[in-house]
Amino acid sequence: MMIPFLLTKKSLKRNYIHIAVTVVITAQKLMMGSVGRLGEFLEGVSTELDRCMQFWMEHSHDDKYGGFINCLGRDGKPFDSLKYCWIQGRQVWTYSKLYNEVERFRKPEILQAAIQGAEFIMKHMKVAGTGKCYMILTREGKPLKIQRTIFSECFYTMALSELAKATGNQDYLVEAEMTFKKIIYWVQTDDNELGRPKYHSSIVMNTLAIPMMLLCLFNQMESVAENQLKSQHSELLDWCIEQISKHVQRDGSVILENVSPSGEELEGVIGRHMNPGHAIEAGWFMLQQASKLKREDLRNLAIEKFILNPFNYGWDEKYGGLFYFMDADQLLDPELTSTHLEWNMKLWWPHSEAMVALLMAYKETKETVYLDKFQQTYDYCWEHFVDPKYGEWYGYCTRNGDVSMPHKGTQWKGCFHIPRSLLMCEQMLKEILKEQTNSNK
């Protein structure tokens, strides 16, 4: 009977040592402050970007049918063969973006993987005669499901436009521009081609996802065909910003996910619904344009209303991390919310987007409050999402930070949010450190 007691004592000793080491490390980090950790942040995001991409390069390529295997377990083993079109397009974009912008990823095998992914989606993803894209395909590429949305088409466009830049093949750009025009037409003029009919009783609303996705797409197309974009779609940017701004509600204190077309709050749960991660992502999309256009008003809107406020009310003071969904009427006591069952989960992508947005806000303003919040998010991600054994990040945690589902790839999680965040943070940290070095000379 003494053995369990001895084992318990040993385990307790190990726990005490672990706690002591954690306390020392935490104290050291607090003494350094966020500015003192810039080099550590750069090393961390660069290492994780390499490990993340190694995971997808090793496990997701479908050499038999083309495209990518989306549903991967913790160790990279596939658990389903269906191909989800959002993820297919996103992975082509990610490979192409890394090939275009980072020297260590400018490798033939990465470009070839992007090309074979693009050929798969061009062959199988498009609906004949409509310009629409399917949402789900079989492994071979046969259609299974279509959505009455624009998102499959947006990621299809992003993928081909970035690949055109990587390859110099204008056929990809022509296809991307044609789909881009279709998306604008569906959103601004006539959406009947999107699929299922709308009912007369449907609630007419402005959903944040639509204008923010168009702004993301505008930023993407501007990066590959700037002059042509400005001549053909000069009013689109203003339209996106106007529509996104309508979601600032209750005297600027919240960002609501759904509002009326004129920008009024809707009744019920659908009107009170908030998604802090979405608001923050929309914020850095706008901040990108504010920086290009040197518009202080847009910069302030992006940082104060769409990045800082949602981060502050979205952060879980009890357990850390960003809430997935929130109810605007229950901000002061989120445990009372009944909007969505998964409201209190901690997901990978809001934290990835918060890292980008907060670091971008710091780079633009040099105000350490944003770098402190970046540090807060960085530490949470490295404690809960990073998988030191197999690479890539966990995607789904419980409220208290335990891993809820260990899968690395699902129908919603793929090679996109995390590598995009890590890439952008690496680029910004290098620029910040360079500026810091130059200022000290």
CSV table of C-alpha atoms in Angstrom, one decimal:
chain,number,residue,atom,x,y,z
A,1,MET,CA,0.0,0.0,0.0
A,2,MET,CA,3.1,2.2,0.2
A,3,ILE,CA,3.7,2.3,-3.6
A,4,PRO,CA,0.7,4.6,-4.5
A,5,PHE,CA,1.7,6.9,-1.7
A,6,LEU,CA,5.3,7.1,-3.0
A,7,LEU,CA,4.1,7.6,-6.5
A,8,THR,CA,1.8,10.4,-5.3
A,9,LYS,CA,4.7,12.1,-3.5
A,10,LYS,CA,6.8,11.9,-6.6
A,11,SER,CA,4.1,13.3,-8.8
A,12,LEU,CA,3.4,16.0,-6.3
A,13,LYS,CA,7.1,16.9,-6.4
A,14,ARG,CA,7.1,17.0,-10.1
A,15,ASN,CA,4.0,19.3,-10.0
A,16,TYR,CA,5.7,21.6,-7.5
A,17,ILE,CA,8.8,21.8,-9.7
A,18,HIS,CA,6.7,22.5,-12.8
A,19,ILE,CA,4.8,25.2,-10.9
A,20,ALA,CA,8.0,26.8,-9.6
A,21,VAL,CA,9.5,26.9,-13.1
A,22,THR,CA,6.3,28.4,-14.5
A,23,VAL,CA,6.3,31.1,-11.8
A,24,VAL,CA,10.0,31.9,-12.5
A,25,ILE,CA,9.4,32.1,-16.3
A,26,THR,CA,6.2,34.2,-15.8
A,27,ALA,CA,8.1,36.6,-13.5
A,28,GLN,CA,10.9,37.0,-16.0
A,29,LYS,CA,8.5,37.8,-18.8
A,30,LEU,CA,6.7,40.3,-16.6
A,31,MET,CA,10.0,42.0,-15.9
A,32,MET,CA,10.9,42.1,-19.6
A,33,GLY,CA,7.6,43.6,-20.7
A,34,SER,CA,6.2,43.1,-24.1
A,35,VAL,CA,8.7,45.4,-25.9
A,36,GLY,CA,11.6,43.4,-24.4
A,37,ARG,CA,10.1,40.2,-25.9
A,38,LEU,CA,10.0,41.3,-29.5
A,39,GLY,CA,12.9,39.0,-30.4
A,40,GLU,CA,11.2,36.1,-28.6
A,41,PHE,CA,8.0,36.8,-30.5
A,42,LEU,CA,9.7,36.7,-33.8
A,43,GLU,CA,11.5,33.5,-33.1
A,44,GLY,CA,8.3,31.9,-31.9
A,45,VAL,CA,6.1,32.8,-34.8
A,46,SER,CA,8.9,31.9,-37.3
A,47,THR,CA,9.4,28.5,-35.7
A,48,GLU,CA,5.6,27.8,-35.6
A,49,LEU,CA,5.2,28.8,-39.2
A,50,ASP,CA,7.8,26.3,-40.3
A,51,ARG,CA,6.3,23.6,-38.2
A,52,CYS,CA,2.8,24.4,-39.4
A,53,MET,CA,3.7,24.3,-43.0
A,54,GLN,CA,5.8,21.1,-42.6
A,55,PHE,CA,2.6,19.4,-41.2
A,56,TRP,CA,0.5,20.3,-44.3
A,57,MET,CA,3.3,19.5,-46.7
A,58,GLU,CA,3.7,16.1,-45.2
A,59,HIS,CA,0.1,15.0,-44.6
A,60,SER,CA,-2.4,16.9,-46.8
A,61,HIS,CA,-1.3,16.4,-50.5
A,62,ASP,CA,-3.5,14.1,-52.5
A,63,ASP,CA,-1.2,12.8,-55.1
A,64,LYS,CA,-3.8,10.5,-56.6
A,65,TYR,CA,-6.7,12.8,-57.3
A,66,GLY,CA,-5.2,16.3,-56.8
A,67,GLY,CA,-6.1,19.0,-54.3
A,68,PHE,CA,-5.7,18.5,-50.6
A,69,ILE,CA,-6.9,16.1,-47.9
A,70,ASN,CA,-8.7,18.4,-45.4
A,71,CYS,CA,-9.7,16.2,-42.4
A,72,LEU,CA,-6.5,15.3,-40.5
A,73,GLY,CA,-6.1,14.0,-37.0
A,74,ARG,CA,-3.6,15.3,-34.5
A,75,ASP,CA,-0.7,13.4,-36.0
A,76,GLY,CA,-1.8,14.1,-39.6
A,77,LYS,CA,-3.6,10.8,-40.3
A,78,PRO,CA,-6.8,11.4,-42.5
A,79,PHE,CA,-10.1,10.6,-40.9
A,80,ASP,CA,-12.3,11.6,-43.9
A,81,SER,CA,-11.7,12.0,-47.6
A,82,LEU,CA,-14.3,14.7,-48.5
A,83,LYS,CA,-12.8,17.9,-49.8
A,84,TYR,CA,-14.2,21.2,-48.5
A,85,CYS,CA,-13.9,24.0,-51.1
A,86,TRP,CA,-13.2,26.8,-48.7
A,87,ILE,CA,-10.2,24.9,-47.4
A,88,GLN,CA,-9.0,23.9,-50.9
A,89,GLY,CA,-8.9,27.5,-52.1
A,90,ARG,CA,-7.3,28.7,-48.9
A,91,GLN,CA,-4.5,26.2,-49.1
A,92,VAL,CA,-3.6,27.2,-52.7
A,93,TRP,CA,-3.6,30.8,-51.5
A,94,THR,CA,-1.4,30.1,-48.5
A,95,TYR,CA,1.2,28.1,-50.5
A,96,SER,CA,1.3,30.8,-53.2
A,97,LYS,CA,1.6,33.6,-50.7
A,98,LEU,CA,4.5,32.0,-48.9
A,99,TYR,CA,6.2,31.2,-52.1
A,100,ASN,CA,5.8,34.9,-53.2
A,101,GLU,CA,6.9,36.6,-50.0
A,102,VAL,CA,9.2,34.4,-48.0
A,103,GLU,CA,12.6,33.2,-49.3
A,104,ARG,CA,12.7,30.0,-47.3
A,105,PHE,CA,9.4,28.9,-48.8
A,106,ARG,CA,10.4,29.7,-52.4
A,107,LYS,CA,10.8,26.1,-53.3
A,108,PRO,CA,9.6,24.2,-56.4
A,109,GLU,CA,7.7,21.6,-54.4
A,110,ILE,CA,5.6,24.4,-52.7
A,111,LEU,CA,4.8,26.0,-56.0
A,112,GLN,CA,4.0,22.7,-57.6
A,113,ALA,CA,1.6,21.8,-54.8
A,114,ALA,CA,-0.2,25.1,-55.3
A,115,ILE,CA,-0.5,24.5,-59.0
A,116,GLN,CA,-1.9,21.0,-58.6
A,117,GLY,CA,-4.4,22.4,-56.0
A,118,ALA,CA,-5.4,25.1,-58.4
A,119,GLU,CA,-5.9,22.7,-61.3
A,120,PHE,CA,-8.1,20.6,-59.1
A,121,ILE,CA,-10.4,23.4,-58.0
A,122,MET,CA,-10.6,24.9,-61.6
A,123,LYS,CA,-11.6,21.4,-62.9
A,124,HIS,CA,-14.0,20.4,-60.1
A,125,MET,CA,-15.1,23.4,-58.0
A,126,LYS,CA,-17.0,25.5,-60.5
A,127,VAL,CA,-20.7,25.0,-61.3
A,128,ALA,CA,-21.0,24.9,-65.1
A,129,GLY,CA,-22.6,28.0,-66.5
A,130,THR,CA,-23.2,30.0,-63.4
A,131,GLY,CA,-19.9,31.0,-61.9
A,132,LYS,CA,-20.9,29.5,-58.6
A,133,CYS,CA,-18.6,27.1,-56.7
A,134,TYR,CA,-19.5,24.0,-54.8
A,135,MET,CA,-18.9,23.8,-51.0
A,136,ILE,CA,-18.1,20.1,-50.7
A,137,LEU,CA,-16.7,17.6,-53.1
A,138,THR,CA,-15.8,13.9,-52.9
A,139,ARG,CA,-12.2,13.0,-52.9
A,140,GLU,CA,-12.3,12.5,-56.7
A,141,GLY,CA,-14.0,15.9,-57.2
A,142,LYS,CA,-17.7,15.0,-57.6
A,143,PRO,CA,-20.1,17.7,-56.2
A,144,LEU,CA,-21.9,17.0,-52.9
A,145,LYS,CA,-23.1,20.4,-51.6
A,146,ILE,CA,-23.5,24.0,-52.6
A,147,GLN,CA,-24.2,27.1,-50.4
A,148,ARG,CA,-26.2,30.2,-51.0
A,149,THR,CA,-23.2,32.3,-50.1
A,150,ILE,CA,-20.2,33.9,-51.8
A,151,PHE,CA,-17.4,32.3,-49.7
A,152,SER,CA,-16.3,29.4,-51.8
A,153,GLU,CA,-16.1,31.8,-54.7
A,154,CYS,CA,-14.1,34.3,-52.6
A,155,PHE,CA,-11.4,31.7,-51.7
A,156,TYR,CA,-11.4,30.4,-55.3
A,157,THR,CA,-10.6,34.0,-56.4
A,158,MET,CA,-8.0,34.5,-53.7
A,159,ALA,CA,-6.2,31.3,-54.6
A,160,LEU,CA,-6.0,31.9,-58.4
A,161,SER,CA,-5.0,35.6,-58.1
A,162,GLU,CA,-2.1,34.8,-55.7
A,163,LEU,CA,-1.0,31.9,-57.8
A,164,ALA,CA,-1.0,34.1,-60.9
A,165,LYS,CA,1.5,36.3,-59.2
A,166,ALA,CA,3.7,33.2,-58.3
A,167,THR,CA,3.7,31.7,-61.7
A,168,GLY,CA,3.2,34.6,-64.1
A,169,ASN,CA,0.4,32.7,-65.7
A,170,GLN,CA,-2.2,35.2,-66.6
A,171,ASP,CA,-4.9,32.5,-67.2
A,172,TYR,CA,-5.2,32.2,-63.4
A,173,LEU,CA,-5.6,36.0,-63.1
A,174,VAL,CA,-8.2,36.1,-65.8
A,175,GLU,CA,-10.2,33.4,-64.1
A,176,ALA,CA,-9.9,35.2,-60.7
A,177,GLU,CA,-11.0,38.5,-62.1
A,178,MET,CA,-14.0,37.0,-63.8
A,179,THR,CA,-15.1,35.4,-60.5
A,180,PHE,CA,-14.4,38.6,-58.6
A,181,LYS,CA,-16.8,40.5,-60.9
A,182,LYS,CA,-19.4,37.8,-60.4
A,183,ILE,CA,-19.2,38.1,-56.6
A,184,ILE,CA,-19.6,41.9,-56.8
A,185,TYR,CA,-22.6,41.5,-59.0
A,186,TRP,CA,-24.2,39.0,-56.7
A,187,VAL,CA,-23.7,41.1,-53.6
A,188,GLN,CA,-24.5,44.5,-55.0
A,189,THR,CA,-27.0,43.9,-57.9
A,190,ASP,CA,-28.7,40.5,-58.1
A,191,ASP,CA,-28.2,37.4,-56.0
A,192,ASN,CA,-30.6,35.0,-57.7
A,193,GLU,CA,-27.8,33.0,-59.2
A,194,LEU,CA,-26.5,32.1,-55.7
A,195,GLY,CA,-28.8,29.0,-55.4
A,196,ARG,CA,-31.7,28.3,-53.2
A,197,PRO,CA,-34.6,30.8,-53.4
A,198,LYS,CA,-35.1,33.4,-50.7
A,199,TYR,CA,-38.4,33.4,-48.9
A,200,HIS,CA,-40.5,36.6,-48.7
A,201,SER,CA,-40.6,36.2,-44.9
A,202,SER,CA,-36.8,36.1,-44.7
A,203,ILE,CA,-35.2,38.7,-42.5
A,204,VAL,CA,-33.3,41.2,-44.7
A,205,MET,CA,-30.1,42.1,-43.0
A,206,ASN,CA,-26.5,43.3,-43.5
A,207,THR,CA,-24.3,40.5,-42.2
A,208,LEU,CA,-20.7,41.6,-41.3
A,209,ALA,CA,-19.2,38.6,-43.0
A,210,ILE,CA,-20.2,39.8,-46.5
A,211,PRO,CA,-18.6,43.3,-46.6
A,212,MET,CA,-15.6,42.2,-44.6
A,213,MET,CA,-15.0,39.3,-47.0
A,214,LEU,CA,-15.3,41.7,-50.0
A,215,LEU,CA,-12.8,44.0,-48.3
A,216,CYS,CA,-10.5,41.1,-47.8
A,217,LEU,CA,-10.9,40.2,-51.5
A,218,PHE,CA,-10.4,43.8,-52.5
A,219,ASN,CA,-7.1,43.9,-50.6
A,220,GLN,CA,-6.0,40.7,-52.3
A,221,MET,CA,-6.9,41.8,-55.8
A,222,GLU,CA,-5.3,45.2,-55.2
A,223,SER,CA,-2.0,43.4,-54.3
A,224,VAL,CA,-1.9,41.6,-57.7
A,225,ALA,CA,-3.6,44.0,-60.1
A,226,GLU,CA,-3.7,47.4,-58.4
A,227,ASN,CA,-4.2,49.7,-61.4
A,228,GLN,CA,-6.8,47.5,-63.1
A,229,LEU,CA,-8.7,47.1,-59.9
A,230,LYS,CA,-8.9,50.8,-59.3
A,231,SER,CA,-10.2,51.5,-62.7
A,232,GLN,CA,-12.9,48.9,-62.7
A,233,HIS,CA,-14.0,48.9,-59.0
A,234,SER,CA,-13.1,52.3,-57.7
A,235,GLU,CA,-16.3,52.5,-55.6
A,236,LEU,CA,-16.1,49.1,-54.0
A,237,LEU,CA,-13.7,50.0,-51.2
A,238,ASP,CA,-16.0,52.9,-50.1
A,239,TRP,CA,-19.0,50.5,-50.2
A,240,CYS,CA,-17.2,47.9,-48.1
A,241,ILE,CA,-16.2,50.4,-45.4
A,242,GLU,CA,-19.6,52.0,-45.3
A,243,GLN,CA,-21.3,48.6,-44.9
A,244,ILE,CA,-18.8,47.4,-42.2
A,245,SER,CA,-19.2,50.7,-40.3
A,246,LYS,CA,-23.0,50.1,-39.9
A,247,HIS,CA,-22.2,47.3,-37.5
A,248,VAL,CA,-20.8,49.8,-34.9
A,249,GLN,CA,-23.8,50.0,-32.5
A,250,ARG,CA,-24.9,51.2,-29.1
A,251,ASP,CA,-22.9,54.4,-29.2
A,252,GLY,CA,-19.8,52.6,-30.5
A,253,SER,CA,-19.6,50.2,-27.6
A,254,VAL,CA,-20.2,47.0,-29.5
A,255,ILE,CA,-19.9,45.4,-33.0
A,256,LEU,CA,-23.1,43.5,-33.9
A,257,GLU,CA,-22.8,40.7,-36.4
A,258,ASN,CA,-26.2,41.4,-38.0
A,259,VAL,CA,-27.9,44.8,-38.6
A,260,SER,CA,-30.6,46.0,-41.0
A,261,PRO,CA,-29.6,47.2,-44.4
A,262,SER,CA,-29.9,50.8,-43.2
A,263,GLY,CA,-27.7,50.0,-40.1
A,264,GLU,CA,-30.3,49.6,-37.4
A,265,GLU,CA,-30.2,47.0,-34.7
A,266,LEU,CA,-32.4,44.0,-35.3
A,267,GLU,CA,-34.7,42.5,-32.7
A,268,GLY,CA,-34.0,39.3,-30.9
A,269,VAL,CA,-31.0,37.0,-30.5
A,270,ILE,CA,-30.0,37.5,-34.2
A,271,GLY,CA,-29.7,41.2,-33.6
A,272,ARG,CA,-27.7,40.9,-30.3
A,273,HIS,CA,-25.3,38.4,-31.7
A,274,MET,CA,-21.6,39.2,-31.6
A,275,ASN,CA,-18.5,37.5,-32.9
A,276,PRO,CA,-15.4,39.2,-31.4
A,277,GLY,CA,-13.1,37.3,-33.8
A,278,HIS,CA,-15.0,38.5,-36.8
A,279,ALA,CA,-15.0,42.1,-35.6
A,280,ILE,CA,-11.2,42.0,-35.0
A,281,GLU,CA,-10.5,40.5,-38.4
A,282,ALA,CA,-12.6,43.1,-40.1
A,283,GLY,CA,-10.6,45.7,-38.1
A,284,TRP,CA,-7.2,44.7,-39.5
A,285,PHE,CA,-8.7,44.5,-43.1
A,286,MET,CA,-9.7,48.2,-42.6
A,287,LEU,CA,-6.4,49.1,-40.9
A,288,GLN,CA,-4.5,47.9,-44.0
A,289,GLN,CA,-6.4,50.3,-46.2
A,290,ALA,CA,-6.2,53.1,-43.6
A,291,SER,CA,-2.4,52.7,-43.7
A,292,LYS,CA,-2.3,52.7,-47.6
A,293,LEU,CA,-4.6,55.7,-47.9
A,294,LYS,CA,-3.1,57.6,-44.8
A,295,ARG,CA,-6.7,58.0,-43.5
A,296,GLU,CA,-6.5,58.8,-39.7
A,297,ASP,CA,-10.3,58.6,-39.4
A,298,LEU,CA,-10.4,55.0,-40.8
A,299,ARG,CA,-7.4,54.1,-38.7
A,300,ASN,CA,-9.1,55.2,-35.5
A,301,LEU,CA,-12.3,53.4,-36.5
A,302,ALA,CA,-10.5,50.2,-37.2
A,303,ILE,CA,-8.4,50.2,-34.1
A,304,GLU,CA,-10.7,51.6,-31.5
A,305,LYS,CA,-14.1,50.2,-32.5
A,306,PHE,CA,-13.2,46.9,-34.4
A,307,ILE,CA,-10.0,45.8,-32.7
A,308,LEU,CA,-9.7,47.2,-29.1
A,309,ASN,CA,-13.3,47.2,-28.0
A,310,PRO,CA,-14.1,43.6,-29.2
A,311,PHE,CA,-10.9,42.3,-27.8
A,312,ASN,CA,-11.6,43.9,-24.4
A,313,TYR,CA,-15.2,42.7,-24.1
A,314,GLY,CA,-14.4,39.4,-25.8
A,315,TRP,CA,-11.6,38.4,-23.5
A,316,ASP,CA,-12.5,35.9,-20.8
A,317,GLU,CA,-11.2,37.4,-17.6
A,318,LYS,CA,-11.8,34.1,-15.7
A,319,TYR,CA,-10.0,31.6,-17.9
A,320,GLY,CA,-8.3,33.7,-20.6
A,321,GLY,CA,-8.8,33.6,-24.3
A,322,LEU,CA,-11.5,35.1,-26.6
A,323,PHE,CA,-15.1,33.9,-26.4
A,324,TYR,CA,-16.4,32.6,-29.7
A,325,PHE,CA,-19.8,34.2,-29.6
A,326,MET,CA,-21.4,36.7,-27.3
A,327,ASP,CA,-24.8,38.3,-26.6
A,328,ALA,CA,-24.8,42.2,-26.5
A,329,ASP,CA,-27.3,42.2,-23.7
A,330,GLN,CA,-25.2,39.9,-21.5
A,331,LEU,CA,-21.8,41.4,-21.8
A,332,LEU,CA,-21.4,41.9,-18.0
A,333,ASP,CA,-22.3,38.3,-17.2
A,334,PRO,CA,-21.4,36.1,-20.3
A,335,GLU,CA,-22.3,32.9,-18.4
A,336,LEU,CA,-25.9,33.8,-18.8
A,337,THR,CA,-25.8,33.8,-22.6
A,338,SER,CA,-28.0,31.4,-24.5
A,339,THR,CA,-27.3,32.4,-28.1
A,340,HIS,CA,-25.2,29.5,-29.2
A,341,LEU,CA,-24.1,26.3,-27.4
A,342,GLU,CA,-20.5,26.9,-28.4
A,343,TRP,CA,-20.4,30.5,-27.2
A,344,ASN,CA,-17.7,29.9,-24.6
A,345,MET,CA,-15.3,27.7,-26.6
A,346,LYS,CA,-11.9,29.1,-27.5
A,347,LEU,CA,-11.1,28.6,-31.2
A,348,TRP,CA,-7.9,28.9,-33.1
A,349,TRP,CA,-8.9,31.5,-35.7
A,350,PRO,CA,-10.1,34.5,-33.5
A,351,HIS,CA,-6.8,34.3,-31.6
A,352,SER,CA,-4.9,34.1,-34.9
A,353,GLU,CA,-6.7,37.2,-36.2
A,354,ALA,CA,-6.2,39.0,-32.9
A,355,MET,CA,-2.5,38.5,-33.1
A,356,VAL,CA,-2.4,40.1,-36.5
A,357,ALA,CA,-4.7,43.0,-35.6
A,358,LEU,CA,-3.0,43.9,-32.3
A,359,LEU,CA,0.5,43.8,-33.7
A,360,MET,CA,-0.6,45.8,-36.7
A,361,ALA,CA,-2.2,48.4,-34.3
A,362,TYR,CA,1.1,48.6,-32.4
A,363,LYS,CA,3.1,49.0,-35.6
A,364,GLU,CA,0.8,51.8,-36.7
A,365,THR,CA,0.6,53.7,-33.4
A,366,LYS,CA,3.7,52.5,-31.4
A,367,GLU,CA,1.4,52.5,-28.3
A,368,THR,CA,2.4,49.6,-26.1
A,369,VAL,CA,-1.1,48.9,-25.0
A,370,TYR,CA,-1.6,47.0,-28.3
A,371,LEU,CA,1.7,45.1,-27.9
A,372,ASP,CA,0.7,44.2,-24.4
A,373,LYS,CA,-2.5,42.7,-25.7
A,374,PHE,CA,-0.6,40.9,-28.5
A,375,GLN,CA,1.6,39.4,-25.8
A,376,GLN,CA,-1.5,38.3,-23.9
A,377,THR,CA,-2.8,36.6,-26.9
A,378,TYR,CA,0.5,35.1,-27.9
A,379,ASP,CA,1.0,33.6,-24.5
A,380,TYR,CA,-2.5,32.1,-24.5
A,381,CYS,CA,-2.0,30.6,-28.0
A,382,TRP,CA,1.4,29.0,-27.1
A,383,GLU,CA,0.0,27.6,-23.9
A,384,HIS,CA,-3.2,26.1,-25.3
A,385,PHE,CA,-3.1,25.8,-29.2
A,386,VAL,CA,0.5,25.0,-30.0
A,387,ASP,CA,1.2,21.2,-30.3
A,388,PRO,CA,5.0,20.7,-29.7
A,389,LYS,CA,4.8,17.0,-30.6
A,390,TYR,CA,3.2,16.9,-34.1
A,391,GLY,CA,3.2,20.6,-35.2
A,392,GLU,CA,0.2,22.7,-36.4
A,393,TRP,CA,-2.2,24.0,-33.8
A,394,TYR,CA,-5.2,22.5,-32.0
A,395,GLY,CA,-8.3,24.3,-33.1
A,396,TYR,CA,-10.9,23.7,-30.5
A,397,CYS,CA,-10.6,24.3,-26.7
A,398,THR,CA,-13.1,24.4,-23.9
A,399,ARG,CA,-13.6,27.5,-22.0
A,400,ASN,CA,-10.9,26.7,-19.5
A,401,GLY,CA,-8.4,26.0,-22.2
A,402,ASP,CA,-8.4,22.2,-22.4
A,403,VAL,CA,-8.3,20.7,-25.9
A,404,SER,CA,-11.8,19.7,-26.9
A,405,MET,CA,-11.0,18.1,-30.3
A,406,PRO,CA,-7.4,17.3,-31.3
A,407,HIS,CA,-8.0,17.3,-35.0
A,408,LYS,CA,-5.7,19.6,-37.0
A,409,GLY,CA,-7.8,19.7,-40.1
A,410,THR,CA,-11.6,19.8,-40.4
A,411,GLN,CA,-14.2,21.1,-42.8
A,412,TRP,CA,-13.6,24.6,-41.3
A,413,LYS,CA,-10.0,24.4,-40.1
A,414,GLY,CA,-7.2,24.1,-42.7
A,415,CYS,CA,-4.0,25.6,-43.9
A,416,PHE,CA,-5.0,29.3,-43.7
A,417,HIS,CA,-5.7,31.3,-40.5
A,418,ILE,CA,-2.7,30.1,-38.6
A,419,PRO,CA,-0.1,30.3,-41.3
A,420,ARG,CA,-1.5,33.6,-42.5
A,421,SER,CA,-1.3,35.0,-39.0
A,422,LEU,CA,2.2,33.7,-38.4
A,423,LEU,CA,3.4,35.0,-41.7
A,424,MET,CA,2.1,38.5,-41.2
A,425,CYS,CA,3.3,38.6,-37.6
A,426,GLU,CA,6.8,37.5,-38.7
A,427,GLN,CA,6.9,40.2,-41.4
A,428,MET,CA,5.6,42.9,-39.0
A,429,LEU,CA,8.0,41.9,-36.2
A,430,LYS,CA,10.9,42.1,-38.5
A,431,GLU,CA,9.9,45.6,-39.6
A,432,ILE,CA,9.4,46.7,-36.0
A,433,LEU,CA,12.7,45.3,-34.8
A,434,LYS,CA,14.5,47.0,-37.8
A,435,GLU,CA,12.9,50.3,-37.0
A,436,GLN,CA,13.9,49.9,-33.3
A,437,THR,CA,17.5,49.1,-34.3
A,438,ASN,CA,17.7,52.1,-36.6
A,439,SER,CA,16.3,54.5,-34.0
A,440,ASN,CA,18.9,53.3,-31.5
A,441,LYS,CA,21.8,54.2,-33.8
